[in-house]
Short mmCIF file of C-alpha atoms in Angstrom, two decimals:
data_model
loop_
_atom_site.label_atom_id
_atom_site.label_comp_id
_atom_site.label_asym_id
_atom_site.label_seq_id
_atom_site.Cartn_x
_atom_site.Cartn_y
_atom_site.Cartn_z
CA UNK M 1 -18.94 -16.86 -8.52
CA UNK M 2 -15.68 -16.41 -6.61
CA UNK M 3 -14.21 -12.88 -6.62
CA UNK M 4 -10.79 -12.05 -5.18
CA UNK M 5 -8.51 -9.04 -5.27
CA UNK M 6 -5.53 -9.80 -7.52
CA UNK M 7 -3.34 -6.77 -8.18
CA UNK M 8 -2.91 -3.03 -8.06
CA UNK M 9 -1.55 -1.41 -11.21
CA UNK M 10 0.39 1.83 -10.93
CA UNK M 11 0.71 3.60 -14.29
CA UNK M 12 3.67 5.94 -14.17
CA UNK M 13 6.50 7.67 -16.00
CA UNK M 14 8.87 6.53 -13.23
CA UNK M 15 8.86 2.76 -13.69
CA UNK M 16 12.43 2.18 -12.49
CA UNK M 17 12.14 4.40 -9.42
CA UNK M 18 8.76 2.95 -8.46
CA UNK M 19 9.96 -0.65 -8.91
CA UNK M 20 13.10 0.05 -6.86
CA UNK M 21 10.99 1.54 -4.05
CA UNK M 22 8.60 -1.40 -3.81
CA UNK M 23 11.44 -3.92 -3.96
CA UNK M 24 14.14 -2.27 -1.87
CA UNK M 25 12.03 -0.39 0.66
CA UNK M 26 8.91 -2.54 1.01
CA UNK M 27 10.57 -5.86 0.27
CA UNK M 28 8.41 -7.10 -2.61
CA UNK M 29 9.89 -9.64 -5.04
CA UNK M 30 10.00 -9.21 -8.82
CA UNK M 31 8.61 -11.94 -11.08
CA UNK M 32 10.40 -12.41 -14.39
CA UNK M 33 8.12 -15.36 -15.19
CA UNK M 34 5.04 -13.15 -15.66
CA UNK M 35 7.05 -10.81 -17.91
CA UNK M 36 7.72 -13.75 -20.21
CA UNK M 37 3.98 -14.24 -20.76
CA UNK M 38 3.28 -10.71 -21.97
CA UNK M 39 1.38 -9.91 -25.16
CA UNK M 40 2.87 -6.72 -26.64
CA UNK M 41 1.33 -6.47 -30.12
CA UNK M 42 -2.23 -5.47 -29.22
CA UNK M 43 -1.84 -1.81 -28.39
CA UNK M 44 0.57 -1.82 -25.46
CA UNK M 45 4.22 -2.79 -25.18
CA UNK M 46 5.39 -0.33 -22.52
CA UNK M 47 7.88 -1.20 -19.81
CA UNK M 48 6.04 -3.16 -17.10
CA UNK M 49 7.36 -4.71 -13.90
CA UNK M 50 5.51 -7.42 -11.98
CA UNK M 51 6.06 -7.64 -8.23
CA UNK M 52 4.78 -10.36 -5.90
CA UNK M 53 2.94 -9.00 -2.87
CA UNK M 54 2.37 -12.11 -0.74
CA UNK M 55 -0.16 -14.88 -1.30
CA UNK M 56 -1.59 -14.62 -4.81
CA UNK M 57 -1.37 -10.81 -4.86
CA UNK M 58 0.70 -8.61 -7.13
CA UNK M 59 1.75 -5.03 -7.82
CA UNK M 60 2.12 -4.07 -11.50
CA UNK M 61 4.16 -0.99 -12.38
CA UNK M 62 3.55 0.04 -15.99
CA UNK M 63 4.56 2.91 -18.23
CA UNK M 64 1.71 5.40 -18.51
CA UNK M 65 0.02 5.40 -21.93
CA UNK M 66 -2.37 8.31 -22.44
CA UNK M 67 -3.40 7.06 -25.89
CA UNK M 68 -4.08 3.41 -25.11
CA UNK M 69 -7.83 3.89 -25.61
CA UNK M 70 -7.19 5.25 -29.09
CA UNK M 71 -4.85 2.36 -29.94
CA UNK M 72 -7.18 -0.38 -28.71
CA UNK M 73 -10.50 1.19 -29.69
CA UNK M 74 -11.81 0.82 -26.12
CA UNK M 75 -13.37 3.64 -24.12
CA UNK M 76 -11.71 2.57 -20.85
CA UNK M 77 -7.98 3.32 -20.67
CA UNK M 78 -6.42 1.37 -17.77
CA UNK M 79 -2.99 2.98 -18.18
CA UNK M 80 -3.54 6.59 -17.18
CA UNK M 81 -4.15 6.50 -13.43
CA UNK M 82 -3.69 2.76 -13.01
CA UNK M 83 -6.35 0.31 -11.88
CA UNK M 84 -7.36 -2.25 -9.25
CA UNK M 85 -7.80 -5.80 -10.53
CA UNK M 86 -10.07 -8.60 -9.36
CA UNK M 87 -9.88 -12.24 -10.43
CA UNK M 88 -13.09 -14.26 -10.91
CA UNK M 89 -13.73 -17.89 -11.76
CA UNK M 90 -16.59 -17.12 -14.18
CA UNK M 91 -16.18 -13.99 -16.29
CA UNK M 92 -19.45 -14.60 -18.13
CA UNK M 93 -21.41 -14.60 -14.88
CA UNK M 94 -19.66 -11.38 -13.89
CA UNK M 95 -20.52 -9.77 -17.22
CA UNK M 96 -24.13 -10.79 -16.65
CA UNK M 97 -24.09 -9.09 -13.25
CA UNK M 98 -22.67 -5.92 -14.80
CA UNK M 99 -25.37 -5.96 -17.50
CA UNK M 100 -28.03 -6.42 -14.82
CA UNK M 101 -26.75 -3.36 -12.95
CA UNK M 102 -26.34 -1.30 -16.16
CA UNK M 103 -22.54 -1.07 -15.78
CA UNK M 104 -20.84 -0.77 -19.20
CA UNK M 105 -17.40 -2.33 -19.68
CA UNK M 106 -14.65 -2.69 -22.26
CA UNK M 107 -14.15 -6.34 -23.20
CA UNK M 108 -10.43 -6.61 -24.04
CA UNK M 109 -10.32 -10.42 -24.07
CA UNK M 110 -6.86 -11.99 -23.91
CA UNK M 111 -4.99 -8.75 -24.31
CA UNK M 112 -1.89 -8.18 -22.15
CA UNK M 113 -0.94 -11.56 -20.59
CA UNK M 114 -1.33 -15.00 -22.16
CA UNK M 115 -4.28 -16.80 -20.60
CA UNK M 116 -5.70 -13.70 -18.86
CA UNK M 117 -9.18 -12.77 -20.12
CA UNK M 118 -9.66 -9.13 -19.10
CA UNK M 119 -12.47 -6.60 -19.01
CA UNK M 120 -12.17 -3.02 -17.75
CA UNK M 121 -14.81 -0.70 -16.31
CA UNK M 122 -15.35 2.32 -14.07
CA UNK M 123 -16.71 2.28 -10.54
CA UNK M 124 -19.12 5.09 -9.45
CA UNK M 125 -16.18 7.37 -8.54
CA UNK M 126 -14.43 6.88 -11.88
CA UNK M 127 -11.72 4.50 -10.63
CA UNK M 128 -10.70 2.01 -13.32
CA UNK M 129 -11.36 -1.61 -12.36
CA UNK M 130 -10.07 -4.72 -14.13
CA UNK M 131 -11.84 -8.06 -13.82
CA UNK M 132 -10.01 -11.08 -15.19
CA UNK M 133 -10.49 -14.82 -15.50
CA UNK M 134 -7.42 -17.04 -15.52
CA UNK M 135 -7.51 -20.81 -15.75
CA UNK M 136 -4.75 -21.45 -13.21
CA UNK M 137 -4.49 -22.43 -9.57
CA UNK M 138 -3.85 -19.55 -7.13
CA UNK M 139 -0.26 -19.13 -6.03
CA UNK M 140 0.77 -18.68 -2.41
CA UNK M 141 3.98 -16.70 -2.00
CA UNK M 142 4.95 -16.73 1.68
CA UNK M 143 6.35 -13.29 2.50
CA UNK M 144 6.72 -10.99 5.51
CA UNK M 145 4.49 -8.48 3.74
CA UNK M 146 1.15 -9.00 1.99
CA UNK M 147 -1.35 -6.81 0.18
CA UNK M 148 -4.29 -6.39 2.54
CA UNK M 149 -6.82 -3.79 1.40
CA UNK M 150 -7.61 -0.92 -0.92
CA UNK M 151 -9.26 2.12 0.60
CA UNK M 152 -11.48 4.32 -1.56
CA UNK M 153 -12.15 7.72 0.03
CA UNK M 154 -15.30 9.16 -1.49
CA UNK M 155 -18.39 11.29 -1.11
CA UNK M 156 -20.46 8.40 -2.51
CA UNK M 157 -20.10 5.76 0.22
CA UNK M 158 -23.52 4.18 -0.35
CA UNK M 159 -23.26 4.04 -4.15
CA UNK M 160 -19.70 2.70 -4.05
CA UNK M 161 -20.67 0.03 -1.52
CA UNK M 162 -23.59 -1.10 -3.68
CA UNK M 163 -21.30 -1.38 -6.71
CA UNK M 164 -18.59 -3.49 -5.05
CA UNK M 165 -21.10 -5.64 -3.16
CA UNK M 166 -23.87 -6.20 -5.69
CA UNK M 167 -22.11 -5.81 -9.05
CA UNK M 168 -18.67 -7.30 -8.25
CA UNK M 169 -19.86 -9.80 -5.67
CA UNK M 170 -17.86 -8.87 -2.56
CA UNK M 171 -19.36 -9.49 0.89
CA UNK M 172 -19.99 -6.69 3.38
CA UNK M 173 -18.50 -7.28 6.83
CA UNK M 174 -20.48 -5.38 9.45
CA UNK M 175 -18.63 -6.96 12.38
CA UNK M 176 -15.58 -4.73 11.76
CA UNK M 177 -17.54 -1.64 12.79
CA UNK M 178 -17.36 -2.83 16.39
CA UNK M 179 -13.57 -2.46 16.37
CA UNK M 180 -13.42 1.08 15.03
CA UNK M 181 -11.66 3.86 16.94
CA UNK M 182 -13.62 7.07 16.37
CA UNK M 183 -11.52 9.72 18.16
CA UNK M 184 -9.84 11.28 15.09
CA UNK M 185 -12.02 9.95 12.29
CA UNK M 186 -15.68 9.01 12.64
CA UNK M 187 -16.74 9.25 9.00
CA UNK M 188 -18.97 6.59 7.49
CA UNK M 189 -16.90 3.55 6.49
CA UNK M 190 -18.01 0.27 4.92
CA UNK M 191 -15.90 -2.89 4.91
CA UNK M 192 -16.12 -5.44 2.08
CA UNK M 193 -14.20 -8.71 1.91
CA UNK M 194 -13.29 -11.10 -0.89
CA UNK M 195 -13.20 -14.89 -0.79
CA UNK M 196 -9.72 -14.83 0.78
CA UNK M 197 -10.53 -12.28 3.45
CA UNK M 198 -8.77 -9.37 1.76
CA UNK M 199 -10.67 -6.17 1.88
CA UNK M 200 -12.06 -3.06 0.22
CA UNK M 201 -12.67 -0.13 2.60
CA UNK M 202 -15.01 2.62 1.43
CA UNK M 203 -14.70 5.72 3.60
CA UNK M 204 -16.18 9.18 3.65
CA UNK M 205 -13.59 11.59 2.25
CA UNK M 206 -12.00 13.81 4.94
CA UNK M 207 -9.91 16.64 3.49
CA UNK M 208 -8.96 17.94 6.95
CA UNK M 209 -7.86 14.67 8.53
CA UNK M 210 -4.19 15.69 8.48
CA UNK M 211 -5.05 18.83 10.42
CA UNK M 212 -7.06 16.82 12.97
CA UNK M 213 -4.37 14.20 13.56
CA UNK M 214 -1.31 16.43 13.22
CA UNK M 215 0.15 14.06 10.60
CA UNK M 216 1.41 15.19 7.22
CA UNK M 217 0.02 12.14 5.39
CA UNK M 218 -3.76 12.25 4.98
CA UNK M 219 -4.99 8.78 3.90
CA UNK M 220 -8.58 9.94 3.39
CA UNK M 221 -8.33 12.26 0.38
CA UNK M 222 -7.64 9.94 -2.55
CA UNK M 223 -7.64 6.71 -0.57
CA UNK M 224 -4.68 4.40 -0.07
CA UNK M 225 -3.28 0.91 -0.63
CA UNK M 226 -2.54 -1.12 2.50
CA UNK M 227 -0.02 -3.88 3.19
CA UNK M 228 0.05 -6.04 6.30
CA UNK M 229 3.46 -6.92 7.77
CA UNK M 230 4.55 -9.42 10.40
CA UNK M 231 6.73 -6.90 12.25
CA UNK M 232 6.37 -3.15 11.75
CA UNK M 233 9.62 -2.15 13.50
CA UNK M 234 12.09 -3.50 10.88
CA UNK M 235 9.96 -1.83 8.20
CA UNK M 236 10.19 1.51 10.01
CA UNK M 237 13.97 1.14 10.27
CA UNK M 238 14.23 0.34 6.56
CA UNK M 239 12.16 3.42 5.73
CA UNK M 240 14.51 5.58 7.81
CA UNK M 241 17.59 4.03 6.19
CA UNK M 242 16.17 4.92 2.77
CA UNK M 243 15.13 8.45 3.85
CA UNK M 244 11.43 7.71 3.40
CA UNK M 245 9.37 9.85 5.75
CA UNK M 246 6.23 8.36 7.29
CA UNK M 247 3.40 9.27 9.64
CA UNK M 248 3.38 6.92 12.62
CA UNK M 249 -0.29 6.92 13.60
CA UNK M 250 -0.13 3.92 15.90
CA UNK M 251 -3.38 2.21 16.82
CA UNK M 252 -5.53 4.80 15.14
CA UNK M 253 -8.59 3.54 13.25
CA UNK M 254 -9.14 -0.14 14.20
CA UNK M 255 -8.44 -1.76 17.55
CA UNK M 256 -5.30 -3.88 17.30
CA UNK M 257 -4.11 -2.35 14.01
CA UNK M 258 -0.81 -0.47 14.33
CA UNK M 259 -0.65 1.76 11.23
CA UNK M 260 1.90 3.97 9.53
CA UNK M 261 1.26 5.97 6.35
CA UNK M 262 3.68 7.19 3.69
CA UNK M 263 4.00 8.26 0.07
CA UNK M 264 5.58 6.21 -2.72
CA UNK M 265 7.71 8.02 -5.36
CA UNK M 266 4.60 8.90 -7.40
CA UNK M 267 2.74 10.32 -4.39
CA UNK M 268 0.38 7.37 -3.87
CA UNK M 269 -0.52 6.97 -0.19
CA UNK M 270 0.43 3.62 1.34
CA UNK M 271 -0.52 2.11 4.66
CA UNK M 272 1.66 -0.42 6.43
CA UNK M 273 0.03 -2.20 9.34
CA UNK M 274 0.88 -4.76 11.97
CA UNK M 275 -2.09 -6.47 13.58
CA UNK M 276 -1.99 -7.73 17.13
CA UNK M 277 -4.68 -10.39 17.20
#
């Protein structure tokens, strides 16, 4: 079974502001084509914007719906705090893996987008996860920015790693530990990769990391979403032009990774990184 990261959904009451930020400031491109494939008569018709994030990756910005679980009859509501989505080539095999590991899920079927078969579930920390099967070839949008990894900061590193590795089918990469920089953060961290090399990082929560580093953005409280860019300097200039403050942490956690951290309009922590191979 092939498992790949597909999109991050942000559920918000600030759809326009969030979409403008990701387009104007980060440089993502909006897809009107996906909007034309929406299904809006099965419990959710809220304003949703679809942004391309390099390769086959996407950012979805959707109107928060606190009562979606009541409308659909499902116990998982993916439109409160958003969700991270994976795409698989065999949803039945994935459901079998979840059953084997005693992970319950809400089987929505073809619910929000034509041709997308979707199930939703919780990971051990209560983050909502979508797994979908789509009978279509992956797209490859060449951009100067691309979704790279999702960090989960947690007090359950072992349990979370087991879930993403054994239940969802990601592969643990132990080689990355050799490149870690441990001066300002030495908490346990596990690195998992999908079939395309994109990553899930599971790190020990560190509430005091901002105090230790002297930076106002702490990426290790509620985790963060990371994008990789070809050139970090134009991005930094664009952030300044748009009055978006950021913490320039430089080569901080992984050798060769130049990292800055910032908040989006909803307070989600983002990482932007340039990698010098």
